[in-house]
Short mmCIF file of C-alpha atoms in Angstrom, two decimals:
data_model
loop_
_atom_site.label_atom_id
_atom_site.label_comp_id
_atom_site.label_asym_id
_atom_site.label_seq_id
_atom_site.Cartn_x
_atom_site.Cartn_y
_atom_site.Cartn_z
CA MET A 1 44.57 100.44 100.51
CA VAL A 2 48.30 100.10 100.49
CA ASP A 3 48.99 96.64 100.32
CA ILE A 4 49.70 94.42 103.50
CA ILE A 5 52.29 92.03 102.56
CA PRO A 6 53.17 88.36 104.35
CA MET A 7 56.78 88.42 105.44
CA ASP A 8 58.58 85.96 103.32
CA ARG A 9 62.24 85.07 102.48
CA GLU A 10 62.52 87.81 100.14
CA LEU A 11 61.67 90.19 102.57
CA GLN A 12 63.95 89.12 105.07
CA SER A 13 66.36 92.22 104.93
CA TYR A 14 63.37 94.00 106.49
CA LEU A 15 64.00 92.27 109.81
CA ARG A 16 67.59 93.74 110.29
CA ASP A 17 69.39 96.94 110.70
CA GLU A 18 72.95 98.08 111.19
CA SER A 19 72.80 97.11 114.53
CA ARG A 20 73.23 93.70 113.23
CA SER A 21 70.24 92.49 115.16
CA SER A 22 67.61 90.56 113.67
CA GLY A 23 63.72 90.31 114.65
CA THR A 24 60.77 89.00 113.36
CA ALA A 25 57.45 89.96 111.90
CA ASP A 26 54.40 88.31 110.44
CA SER A 27 53.63 91.38 107.56
CA ILE A 28 55.33 94.49 106.10
CA SER A 29 53.88 97.44 104.38
CA PHE A 30 55.27 100.52 102.24
CA PRO A 31 53.02 103.38 102.50
CA ARG A 32 53.59 106.16 100.15
CA ASP A 33 51.79 108.75 102.04
CA GLU A 34 50.06 109.76 105.16
CA GLY A 35 46.61 108.70 104.02
CA GLU A 36 48.29 105.20 103.60
CA ILE A 37 49.98 105.13 107.33
CA VAL A 38 46.14 105.92 108.61
CA ALA A 39 44.67 103.18 106.56
CA VAL A 40 47.48 100.29 107.66
CA LEU A 41 47.22 101.89 111.20
CA ARG A 42 43.19 101.45 111.54
CA HIS A 43 43.34 98.02 109.65
CA LEU A 44 45.49 96.61 111.88
CA ARG A 45 43.36 98.10 114.92
CA ALA A 46 40.37 96.87 113.11
CA VAL A 47 41.17 93.22 112.48
CA GLY A 48 43.18 92.66 115.92
CA GLY A 49 40.82 94.08 118.35
CA ASP A 50 41.68 94.59 121.73
CA ALA A 51 44.98 92.75 120.66
CA PRO A 52 46.12 94.54 117.26
CA ALA A 53 49.47 93.65 115.85
CA ALA A 54 52.48 95.40 116.97
CA VAL A 55 53.90 97.65 114.73
CA THR A 56 57.62 98.72 114.14
CA VAL A 57 58.24 101.95 112.19
CA GLN A 58 61.56 101.73 109.60
CA GLY A 59 62.86 103.88 107.20
CA ALA A 60 66.74 103.15 105.67
CA ARG A 61 67.55 100.68 108.55
CA THR A 62 70.77 102.41 109.55
CA GLY A 63 70.04 102.55 113.33
CA LEU A 64 72.83 101.53 115.70
CA ALA A 65 70.22 100.47 118.54
CA ALA A 66 67.93 97.89 117.07
CA GLY A 67 65.18 100.27 116.90
CA ALA A 68 63.99 99.72 113.47
CA VAL A 69 64.46 95.70 114.27
CA PRO A 70 60.81 94.34 114.85
CA ALA A 71 59.45 92.29 117.78
CA GLY A 72 56.70 90.46 115.84
CA GLY A 73 53.96 91.83 114.39
CA HIS A 74 53.98 94.24 111.59
CA VAL A 75 56.53 96.47 109.97
CA MET A 76 55.97 99.70 108.18
CA ASN A 77 58.63 100.95 106.25
CA LEU A 78 58.39 104.35 105.08
CA SER A 79 61.36 104.57 102.73
CA ARG A 80 59.12 105.04 99.76
CA MET A 81 57.61 108.30 101.34
CA ASN A 82 60.39 110.12 99.96
CA ARG A 83 58.77 113.16 98.52
CA TYR A 84 59.79 117.12 98.93
CA LEU A 85 56.22 118.84 99.92
CA GLY A 86 57.20 122.33 99.79
CA LEU A 87 59.10 125.54 101.03
CA ARG A 88 57.94 128.27 102.96
CA ILE A 89 60.21 131.57 104.52
CA ASP A 90 59.42 131.77 108.47
CA ASP A 91 58.84 135.29 109.76
CA ASP A 92 62.59 135.27 111.31
CA GLY A 93 63.60 134.52 107.43
CA THR A 94 64.47 130.96 107.90
CA TYR A 95 64.00 128.73 105.05
CA CYS A 96 61.85 125.76 105.73
CA LEU A 97 61.72 122.96 103.69
CA ARG A 98 58.76 120.24 104.14
CA VAL A 99 59.63 116.71 103.35
CA GLN A 100 58.06 113.15 103.93
CA PRO A 101 60.11 111.11 106.31
CA GLY A 102 61.59 108.54 103.60
CA VAL A 103 63.77 111.50 102.34
CA VAL A 104 67.44 110.39 102.41
CA LEU A 105 70.28 112.59 103.87
CA SER A 106 72.71 112.61 101.21
CA GLU A 107 70.04 113.02 98.57
CA LEU A 108 68.68 116.11 100.33
CA ARG A 109 72.50 117.11 100.43
CA ARG A 110 72.80 116.89 96.88
CA HIS A 111 69.53 118.58 95.77
CA LEU A 112 70.47 121.69 97.78
CA LYS A 113 74.11 121.76 96.36
CA ASN A 114 73.22 121.68 92.94
CA LYS A 115 69.90 123.61 93.56
CA THR A 116 67.67 120.58 92.06
CA LEU A 117 65.20 120.16 94.95
CA PRO A 118 62.08 118.39 93.20
CA SER A 119 59.11 120.79 93.47
CA GLN A 120 56.68 119.37 91.45
CA GLY A 121 53.05 120.26 92.58
CA TRP A 122 54.60 122.58 94.78
CA ALA A 123 51.98 125.91 95.17
CA PRO A 124 52.95 129.12 93.73
CA GLU A 125 53.89 130.69 96.98
CA ASP A 126 56.35 127.34 97.75
CA HIS A 127 57.90 128.24 94.28
CA ALA A 128 58.45 131.74 94.82
CA ALA A 129 60.18 130.80 98.01
CA LEU A 130 62.41 128.27 96.09
CA GLU A 131 63.42 130.66 93.66
CA ARG A 132 64.68 133.52 96.37
CA MET A 133 66.35 130.93 97.93
CA TYR A 134 68.48 129.85 95.07
CA ALA A 135 68.89 133.38 94.21
CA GLY A 136 70.87 133.79 97.62
CA PRO A 137 73.45 131.74 99.19
CA GLU A 138 73.71 128.33 99.42
CA ARG A 139 71.75 126.62 102.18
CA PHE A 140 72.54 122.98 103.38
CA PHE A 141 70.81 120.70 106.63
CA PRO A 142 73.49 120.79 109.26
CA THR A 143 72.74 117.41 111.26
CA ASP A 144 75.38 114.93 109.86
CA PRO A 145 75.44 111.59 111.04
CA THR A 146 78.55 109.41 109.66
CA GLU A 147 75.87 107.24 107.80
CA THR A 148 74.28 109.78 105.23
CA SER A 149 72.11 106.93 103.74
CA ALA A 150 69.90 107.71 106.83
CA CYS A 151 66.19 108.91 106.59
CA LEU A 152 64.95 111.91 107.86
CA GLY A 153 62.17 110.59 109.59
CA GLY A 154 64.59 107.87 111.29
CA MET A 155 67.02 110.74 112.23
CA ALA A 156 64.41 112.47 113.81
CA ALA A 157 62.96 109.75 115.84
CA CYS A 158 66.32 109.02 117.45
CA ASN A 159 67.51 112.72 117.49
CA ALA A 160 70.40 112.06 115.49
CA SER A 161 73.49 114.60 115.48
CA GLY A 162 77.14 114.09 114.24
CA ALA A 163 80.15 115.61 114.08
CA ARG A 164 78.60 119.23 113.43
CA SER A 165 76.59 119.10 116.41
CA PHE A 166 79.26 120.83 118.40
CA ARG A 167 78.05 123.99 116.71
CA TYR A 168 74.81 123.18 115.15
CA GLY A 169 73.48 120.96 117.93
CA PRO A 170 71.15 117.54 117.29
CA MET A 171 68.51 117.13 114.82
CA ARG A 172 65.71 118.79 117.30
CA ALA A 173 67.18 122.00 116.92
CA HIS A 174 66.37 121.89 112.98
CA VAL A 175 62.79 120.54 113.16
CA ARG A 176 60.33 123.31 113.06
CA GLY A 177 57.22 121.54 112.15
CA LEU A 178 55.98 117.56 112.55
CA ARG A 179 52.93 115.70 111.70
CA VAL A 180 52.40 112.62 113.40
CA VAL A 181 50.12 109.74 112.84
CA LEU A 182 49.00 107.82 116.27
CA ALA A 183 48.38 104.48 116.89
CA ASP A 184 44.82 104.63 116.24
CA GLY A 185 45.07 106.57 112.87
CA ASP A 186 44.31 109.93 114.07
CA THR A 187 46.74 112.86 113.38
CA VAL A 188 48.37 115.66 115.03
CA SER A 189 50.09 118.36 113.62
CA LEU A 190 52.62 120.63 115.31
CA ARG A 191 54.83 123.82 114.33
CA ARG A 192 57.17 124.67 117.08
CA GLY A 193 56.21 127.44 119.71
CA GLU A 194 52.43 126.99 119.13
CA VAL A 195 51.75 124.12 121.61
CA ARG A 196 53.54 123.99 125.24
CA ALA A 197 53.19 122.37 128.09
CA GLN A 198 52.63 124.15 131.64
CA GLY A 199 54.79 122.44 134.16
CA ARG A 200 54.54 119.06 133.51
CA ARG A 201 51.11 118.80 131.96
CA LEU A 202 50.77 118.84 128.26
CA ARG A 203 47.28 119.18 126.76
CA LEU A 204 47.54 117.71 123.10
CA THR A 205 44.49 118.01 120.75
CA THR A 206 44.26 115.85 117.57
CA GLU A 207 43.16 116.84 113.90
CA SER A 208 39.73 115.02 114.68
CA GLY A 209 39.27 117.42 117.68
CA ARG A 210 40.26 114.47 120.58
CA THR A 211 42.24 116.26 123.43
CA TYR A 212 44.74 114.20 125.49
CA ASP A 213 46.06 115.89 129.17
CA LEU A 214 49.28 114.27 128.99
CA ALA A 215 50.95 113.85 132.33
CA LEU A 216 54.78 113.92 131.64
CA PRO A 217 57.31 112.15 133.68
CA THR A 218 59.18 113.91 136.59
CA TYR A 219 62.65 112.97 135.70
CA TYR A 220 65.28 115.86 134.44
CA ILE A 221 67.55 115.40 131.54
CA PRO A 222 71.25 115.89 131.87
CA HIS A 223 73.21 118.69 131.01
CA ALA A 224 74.96 116.75 128.34
CA LYS A 225 74.55 115.63 124.54
CA ASN A 226 71.60 113.47 124.99
CA ALA A 227 69.33 111.18 122.89
CA SER A 228 68.34 108.68 125.67
CA GLY A 229 64.47 108.43 125.96
CA TYR A 230 61.84 111.06 125.74
CA PHE A 231 62.81 114.28 126.13
CA ILE A 232 61.21 116.11 128.93
CA ASP A 233 61.26 119.34 130.59
CA ASP A 234 59.05 122.11 132.50
CA ASP A 235 56.56 124.32 129.99
CA MET A 236 58.29 122.12 126.86
CA ASP A 237 57.55 122.45 123.56
CA ALA A 238 55.01 119.64 122.46
CA ILE A 239 57.01 118.89 119.38
CA ASP A 240 60.27 117.98 121.18
CA LEU A 241 58.24 115.06 122.59
CA PHE A 242 57.80 113.03 119.69
CA ILE A 243 61.71 113.95 118.40
CA GLY A 244 63.94 111.06 119.85
CA SER A 245 60.63 109.11 120.83
CA ASP A 246 62.46 106.16 118.96
CA GLY A 247 59.13 105.28 117.44
CA THR A 248 56.99 104.48 120.58
CA LEU A 249 54.45 107.57 120.12
CA GLY A 250 53.21 108.04 117.04
CA VAL A 251 54.70 107.69 113.36
CA ILE A 252 56.19 110.66 111.75
CA SER A 253 54.50 111.32 108.37
CA GLU A 254 55.85 114.72 107.56
CA LEU A 255 58.78 116.98 108.63
CA GLU A 256 59.75 120.83 107.96
CA LEU A 257 63.28 121.42 108.70
CA THR A 258 65.06 124.56 108.76
CA LEU A 259 67.77 125.33 106.26
CA SER A 260 71.13 127.07 107.35
CA GLU A 261 73.28 129.38 105.23
CA VAL A 262 76.58 127.61 103.93
CA PRO A 263 79.63 129.26 105.72
CA ALA A 264 82.07 131.20 103.28
CA VAL A 265 85.16 129.17 104.32
CA THR A 266 85.50 125.81 105.69
CA TRP A 267 88.72 124.11 106.21
CA GLY A 268 89.48 121.10 108.10
CA VAL A 269 92.61 120.44 110.20
CA SER A 270 94.04 116.97 111.76
CA CYS A 271 96.07 117.44 114.52
CA PHE A 272 98.33 114.48 115.53
CA PHE A 273 99.62 114.13 119.55
CA SER A 274 101.81 111.52 121.28
CA THR A 275 99.75 111.30 124.24
CA GLU A 276 95.73 111.35 125.03
CA THR A 277 96.65 113.70 127.70
CA ASP A 278 97.66 116.37 125.68
CA ALA A 279 95.02 115.86 122.84
CA CYS A 280 92.34 116.11 125.73
CA ALA A 281 94.12 119.22 126.81
CA ALA A 282 94.11 120.70 123.42
CA THR A 283 90.66 119.83 122.86
CA VAL A 284 89.47 121.71 126.05
CA ALA A 285 91.42 124.89 124.96
CA ILE A 286 90.35 124.78 121.32
CA ARG A 287 86.65 124.47 122.26
CA ALA A 288 86.88 127.61 124.93
CA GLY A 289 89.19 129.89 122.85
CA ILE A 290 88.15 129.38 118.94
CA ALA A 291 84.61 130.67 117.84
CA ASP A 292 83.99 129.45 114.73
CA VAL A 293 84.80 125.68 115.57
CA VAL A 294 82.36 123.62 113.66
CA ALA A 295 83.37 120.26 114.85
CA ILE A 296 85.99 118.56 117.14
CA GLU A 297 86.72 115.13 116.60
CA TYR A 298 88.92 112.21 118.07
CA PHE A 299 90.84 109.35 117.19
CA ASP A 300 92.27 107.13 119.80
CA ALA A 301 95.65 104.77 119.47
CA GLY A 302 93.51 101.70 118.81
CA ALA A 303 91.80 103.61 115.89
CA LEU A 304 95.00 104.53 114.26
CA ASP A 305 96.90 101.22 114.57
CA ILE A 306 93.68 99.87 112.89
CA LEU A 307 94.24 102.26 110.24
CA ARG A 308 97.51 101.47 109.82
CA HIS A 309 96.87 97.89 109.50
CA GLN A 310 94.20 98.35 106.82
CA ARG A 311 96.25 100.81 104.88
CA THR A 312 98.54 98.00 103.95
CA ALA A 313 96.37 95.25 104.24
CA GLY A 314 94.25 95.64 100.73
CA THR A 315 93.36 98.38 98.12
CA ALA A 316 90.12 99.63 99.84
CA PHE A 317 92.18 101.95 102.00
CA SER A 318 95.70 102.00 100.38
CA THR A 319 95.20 105.94 99.40
CA LEU A 320 94.63 106.96 102.95
CA PRO A 321 97.69 109.02 104.20
CA MET A 322 100.89 107.99 105.81
CA LEU A 323 100.48 107.86 109.63
CA ASP A 324 103.58 108.46 111.50
CA ASP A 325 104.44 105.53 114.25
CA ALA A 326 105.13 108.61 116.48
CA TRP A 327 101.07 109.61 116.45
CA SER A 328 99.22 107.91 119.16
CA CYS A 329 96.25 109.96 118.71
CA SER A 330 94.30 112.64 116.54
CA VAL A 331 92.22 115.58 116.80
CA TYR A 332 90.37 116.89 113.86
CA VAL A 333 88.98 120.46 114.01
CA GLU A 334 86.54 121.82 111.14
CA LEU A 335 86.66 125.68 110.76
CA ALA A 336 83.82 127.39 109.36
CA CYS A 337 84.27 131.08 108.61
CA ASP A 338 82.71 134.11 107.15
CA CYS A 339 85.41 135.21 105.19
CA ARG A 340 89.03 134.00 104.59
CA ASP A 341 90.80 136.43 106.98
CA HIS A 342 88.74 135.13 109.94
CA ALA A 343 89.49 131.65 108.88
CA LEU A 344 93.52 132.65 108.78
CA ALA A 345 93.31 134.27 111.64
CA ASP A 346 91.59 131.22 113.47
CA LEU A 347 94.13 128.98 111.90
CA ALA A 348 97.06 130.75 113.65
CA HIS A 349 95.15 130.61 116.99
CA LEU A 350 94.94 127.19 116.39
CA GLY A 351 98.26 126.52 115.69
CA GLU A 352 99.45 128.32 118.97
CA LEU A 353 96.95 126.00 120.78
CA LEU A 354 98.53 123.04 119.54
CA VAL A 355 102.03 123.95 120.25
CA ALA A 356 100.94 125.11 123.72
CA HIS A 357 99.33 121.67 124.27
CA GLY A 358 102.19 119.31 123.06
CA GLY A 359 100.91 119.50 119.68
CA SER A 360 103.14 120.19 116.59
CA LEU A 361 103.06 122.35 113.52
CA ASP A 362 104.59 119.76 111.56
CA ASP A 363 102.48 116.88 112.47
CA THR A 364 99.57 119.03 111.06
CA TRP A 365 97.33 118.20 107.96
CA VAL A 366 95.46 121.35 106.71
CA ALA A 367 92.48 120.67 104.36
CA ARG A 368 91.46 124.16 102.37
CA THR A 369 90.33 122.69 99.26
CA ASP A 370 87.17 120.45 98.42
CA ALA A 371 90.02 117.61 97.42
CA ASP A 372 91.81 118.08 100.40
CA ARG A 373 88.61 118.16 102.62
CA GLU A 374 87.45 114.64 100.80
CA THR A 375 90.85 113.30 102.00
CA LEU A 376 90.39 113.91 105.60
CA ARG A 377 86.48 112.93 105.34
CA PHE A 378 87.86 109.74 103.88
CA PHE A 379 90.18 109.23 106.64
CA ARG A 380 87.56 109.94 109.22
CA HIS A 381 85.23 107.71 107.97
CA ALA A 382 87.49 104.80 107.17
CA VAL A 383 87.75 104.33 111.20
CA PRO A 384 84.57 102.78 111.59
CA GLU A 385 84.35 100.85 108.41
CA SER A 386 88.01 99.47 108.96
CA VAL A 387 86.78 98.27 112.52
CA ASN A 388 83.31 96.69 110.86
CA MET A 389 86.07 94.98 108.21
CA LEU A 390 88.27 93.78 111.36
CA ILE A 391 84.93 92.01 113.26
CA ASP A 392 83.96 90.62 110.33
CA GLU A 393 87.25 88.54 109.69
CA ARG A 394 86.99 87.37 113.34
CA ARG A 395 82.93 86.58 112.70
CA ARG A 396 84.47 83.58 109.98
CA THR A 397 86.09 82.00 113.33
CA ASP A 398 82.62 82.71 115.38
CA PRO A 399 79.82 83.84 113.76
CA ALA A 400 78.35 85.02 116.83
CA ILE A 401 80.91 87.92 117.62
CA THR A 402 80.12 91.25 116.96
CA LYS A 403 81.25 94.53 118.40
CA LEU A 404 80.18 96.70 121.02
CA GLY A 405 80.23 100.40 120.40
CA SER A 406 79.25 103.02 123.19
CA ASP A 407 77.36 106.00 122.80
CA MET A 408 78.03 107.87 126.19
CA SER A 409 78.33 111.52 127.01
CA VAL A 410 79.05 113.55 129.83
CA PRO A 411 78.87 117.57 130.86
CA ASP A 412 82.19 119.44 129.62
CA ASP A 413 83.75 119.27 133.44
CA ARG A 414 83.89 115.51 133.15
CA LEU A 415 85.86 114.92 130.04
CA LEU A 416 89.03 113.78 131.83
CA ASP A 417 87.39 111.78 134.09
CA VAL A 418 85.39 109.87 131.51
CA MET A 419 88.36 109.02 129.42
CA ASP A 420 90.40 107.74 132.59
CA LEU A 421 87.27 105.64 133.03
CA TYR A 422 87.47 104.01 129.44
CA ARG A 423 91.26 103.42 129.70
CA THR A 424 91.73 101.90 133.21
CA THR A 425 88.78 99.97 133.01
CA LEU A 426 89.73 98.44 129.46
CA ALA A 427 93.27 98.02 130.52
CA GLU A 428 91.80 95.95 133.80
CA ALA A 429 89.77 93.94 131.40
CA GLY A 430 92.59 93.08 128.86
CA LEU A 431 90.41 93.84 125.57
CA GLN A 432 91.14 95.42 122.52
CA SER A 433 89.36 98.60 121.78
CA ALA A 434 89.60 101.44 119.34
CA ALA A 435 87.63 104.94 120.36
CA TRP A 436 86.66 107.63 118.00
CA GLY A 437 83.92 110.53 117.69
CA HIS A 438 82.70 113.65 119.48
CA ILE A 439 85.19 114.74 121.73
CA GLY A 440 83.91 118.49 121.37
CA ASP A 441 80.80 117.23 123.11
CA ASN A 442 82.26 114.92 125.42
CA HIS A 443 80.92 112.04 123.30
CA LEU A 444 83.15 109.24 122.18
CA HIS A 445 82.39 106.08 120.46
CA VAL A 446 84.34 103.32 122.63
CA ASN A 447 84.42 100.29 120.42
CA VAL A 448 84.98 96.88 122.40
CA LEU A 449 86.57 94.64 119.49
CA PRO A 450 86.40 91.32 120.89
CA ARG A 451 87.82 88.21 119.86
CA SER A 452 85.67 85.81 121.76
CA MET A 453 82.49 85.17 122.85
CA GLU A 454 84.37 85.24 126.50
CA GLU A 455 85.59 88.72 125.72
CA TYR A 456 82.23 89.83 124.25
CA ALA A 457 80.44 89.08 127.76
CA ALA A 458 83.57 90.96 129.43
CA GLY A 459 82.37 94.04 127.19
CA LYS A 460 79.08 94.00 127.73
CA ARG A 461 79.61 93.83 131.54
CA LEU A 462 82.24 96.63 131.38
CA PHE A 463 79.54 99.10 129.19
CA ALA A 464 77.12 98.22 132.17
CA ARG A 465 79.63 99.68 134.39
CA TRP A 466 80.18 102.55 132.54
CA ALA A 467 76.76 103.51 132.23
CA VAL A 468 76.38 103.75 136.21
CA GLU A 469 79.76 105.89 136.24
CA VAL A 470 78.75 108.04 133.08
CA VAL A 471 75.38 108.56 135.03
CA ARG A 472 77.16 109.40 138.24
CA MET A 473 78.97 112.19 136.36
CA GLY A 474 75.80 113.41 135.20
CA GLY A 475 76.02 112.56 131.72
CA ALA A 476 74.02 110.46 129.03
CA VAL A 477 73.61 106.51 128.24
CA SER A 478 73.04 107.24 124.56
CA ALA A 479 74.04 110.69 123.03
CA GLU A 480 72.79 110.39 119.33
CA HIS A 481 71.98 107.00 118.77
CA GLY A 482 69.00 106.64 120.64
CA VAL A 483 68.03 103.49 123.19
CA GLY A 484 66.02 101.16 120.79
CA LYS A 485 66.02 97.60 122.15
CA LEU A 486 70.04 97.27 122.90
CA LYS A 487 69.99 100.30 125.48
CA ARG A 488 67.06 99.55 127.34
CA ASP A 489 68.75 98.16 130.62
CA PHE A 490 71.12 101.56 130.55
CA LEU A 491 68.12 103.94 130.29
CA THR A 492 67.01 102.03 133.54
CA THR A 493 70.69 102.78 134.86
CA MET A 494 70.22 106.49 133.79
CA TYR A 495 66.88 107.40 134.95
CA GLY A 496 65.92 104.33 137.53
CA GLU A 497 62.66 101.95 137.17
CA ALA A 498 60.31 104.73 138.67
CA HIS A 499 61.01 107.22 135.99
CA ILE A 500 60.70 104.66 133.24
CA ARG A 501 57.30 103.24 134.57
CA GLU A 502 56.26 107.24 134.13
CA MET A 503 57.67 107.11 130.47
CA ALA A 504 55.58 103.76 130.02
CA ALA A 505 52.53 105.26 131.45
CA LEU A 506 52.88 108.38 129.10
CA LYS A 507 52.85 106.11 126.36
CA ARG A 508 50.18 104.28 127.24
CA GLN A 509 47.95 107.71 127.19
CA LEU A 510 49.02 107.72 123.35
CA ASP A 511 49.30 104.28 122.49
CA PRO A 512 46.81 102.22 124.76
CA TYR A 513 47.35 98.97 123.30
CA CYS A 514 51.42 99.80 123.27
CA GLN A 515 51.33 98.85 119.51
CA LEU A 516 53.87 101.26 118.59
CA GLY A 517 57.81 100.52 118.45
CA GLN A 518 57.35 97.57 120.56
CA GLY A 519 60.52 96.35 123.02
CA ASN A 520 62.01 99.76 122.26
CA LEU A 521 63.02 102.10 125.23
CA PHE A 522 61.49 99.67 127.88
CA ASP A 523 60.02 95.83 128.01
CA VAL A 524 56.55 96.03 126.15
CA ARG A 525 55.27 94.04 129.45
CA LEU A 526 56.21 96.81 131.72
CA ALA A 527 54.30 99.24 129.02
CA LYS A 528 51.60 97.06 129.35
CA GLU A 529 51.32 96.58 132.87
CA GLY A 530 51.04 100.20 133.85
CA ASP A 531 52.20 101.10 137.59
CA ARG A 532 51.38 97.37 138.63
CA ALA A 533 54.72 95.82 140.07
#
């Protein structure tokens, strides 16, 4: 059996993730295959009896909601489960790649681009599918979180998305199959379309033959980009229950992912505006008027000012393009077309829309080559990195200070309302901030940058207020980062305590001792109490 290692000082990094939260654990394991996951879970159950150890599943620990931060018990790190398992061609011609959950996104991208997918041990039919794929157009995996060192299992666990979700949707849309190990070591194999709920009842059969008749919660998910708690819908596909479940219902041991054809032409366009109102108006016009848009991203005045500072403060960002002082905000548009003529037509139309909504062709950067696109990519990714550097400087004065980053979304018709909410309340509170993100999906990451713990506390109160208002607008409290441990209160704001109890009851049906992901989504005491209140 895989070793269960006592947690010691050398393993302390596994108690933290990118949320900069830290937890505790007694032991850790590094399974390399599904059988070892099963063995660990069954061992913990046998040793613990009626009180088995809590299990926190983690991969690369790139999450921002502390979902991978343990709350005692055992850490199961799946980063060594990084094998590519096979490839098939579905009936609709889609290439479907099977991988273990520890495969890293950046490595998958590199292998697909270079046509070097590791295929040792694959069946002959899988090799045939691989040769056929390589002989055709280049393929890629569309889900693109900013942190490309993320593991695919973790991305599925929080239903990750990123900039290109404007066209391609979140992770859920690209998962064709899953294998899941339940808390007691039993396994479930799911392929999209094969097991569906009947209304709000879902009958799930394990590979050992046990059947669960699951009562699904009665809430309705918002019509907005959403990674807030369990995906629930009438007659839903069973696979969608586990995607976005924050590691609370089972351990993902294998994924089957659909691969998309790389567009023939991809161009990036950075547009600059003197007012946020103009930028929002242009965004609404672009998403309604240009069919080939893949991403629409936003950077506000605070973000641009931080970039200006970092560009002159050191060498790390000295190669950033110069930002005119007249530019108060920026909208980045990515076009993906089937030919150059269509890209040129889209670019011309985009120029017309920009001019009509306060932009200027002179204040626009167009990236048509790989080198130019890399410059714009560096520009976009420099924003969150620069913010982190700023906070690190402030932590030298007060180590308790951290940034506060929102992950909320609203429906299309509430974009201007939510922008007004952010601006008005930030001004009232007198807090420094920087906002960027996926404005095409009405989903901005508004970062409060506290200078003191008093401002940090004020920022947390502000986020709680935003959660209430965003929910009233029909939005979601987490659009792509998941809920984890940091947004549990927001999830209650979104769905109400009665529906949170329904979620906890669903978890207990699959995990009666509430071992998996303790503290994620809801307090473990609620999960164990059931409907007693």
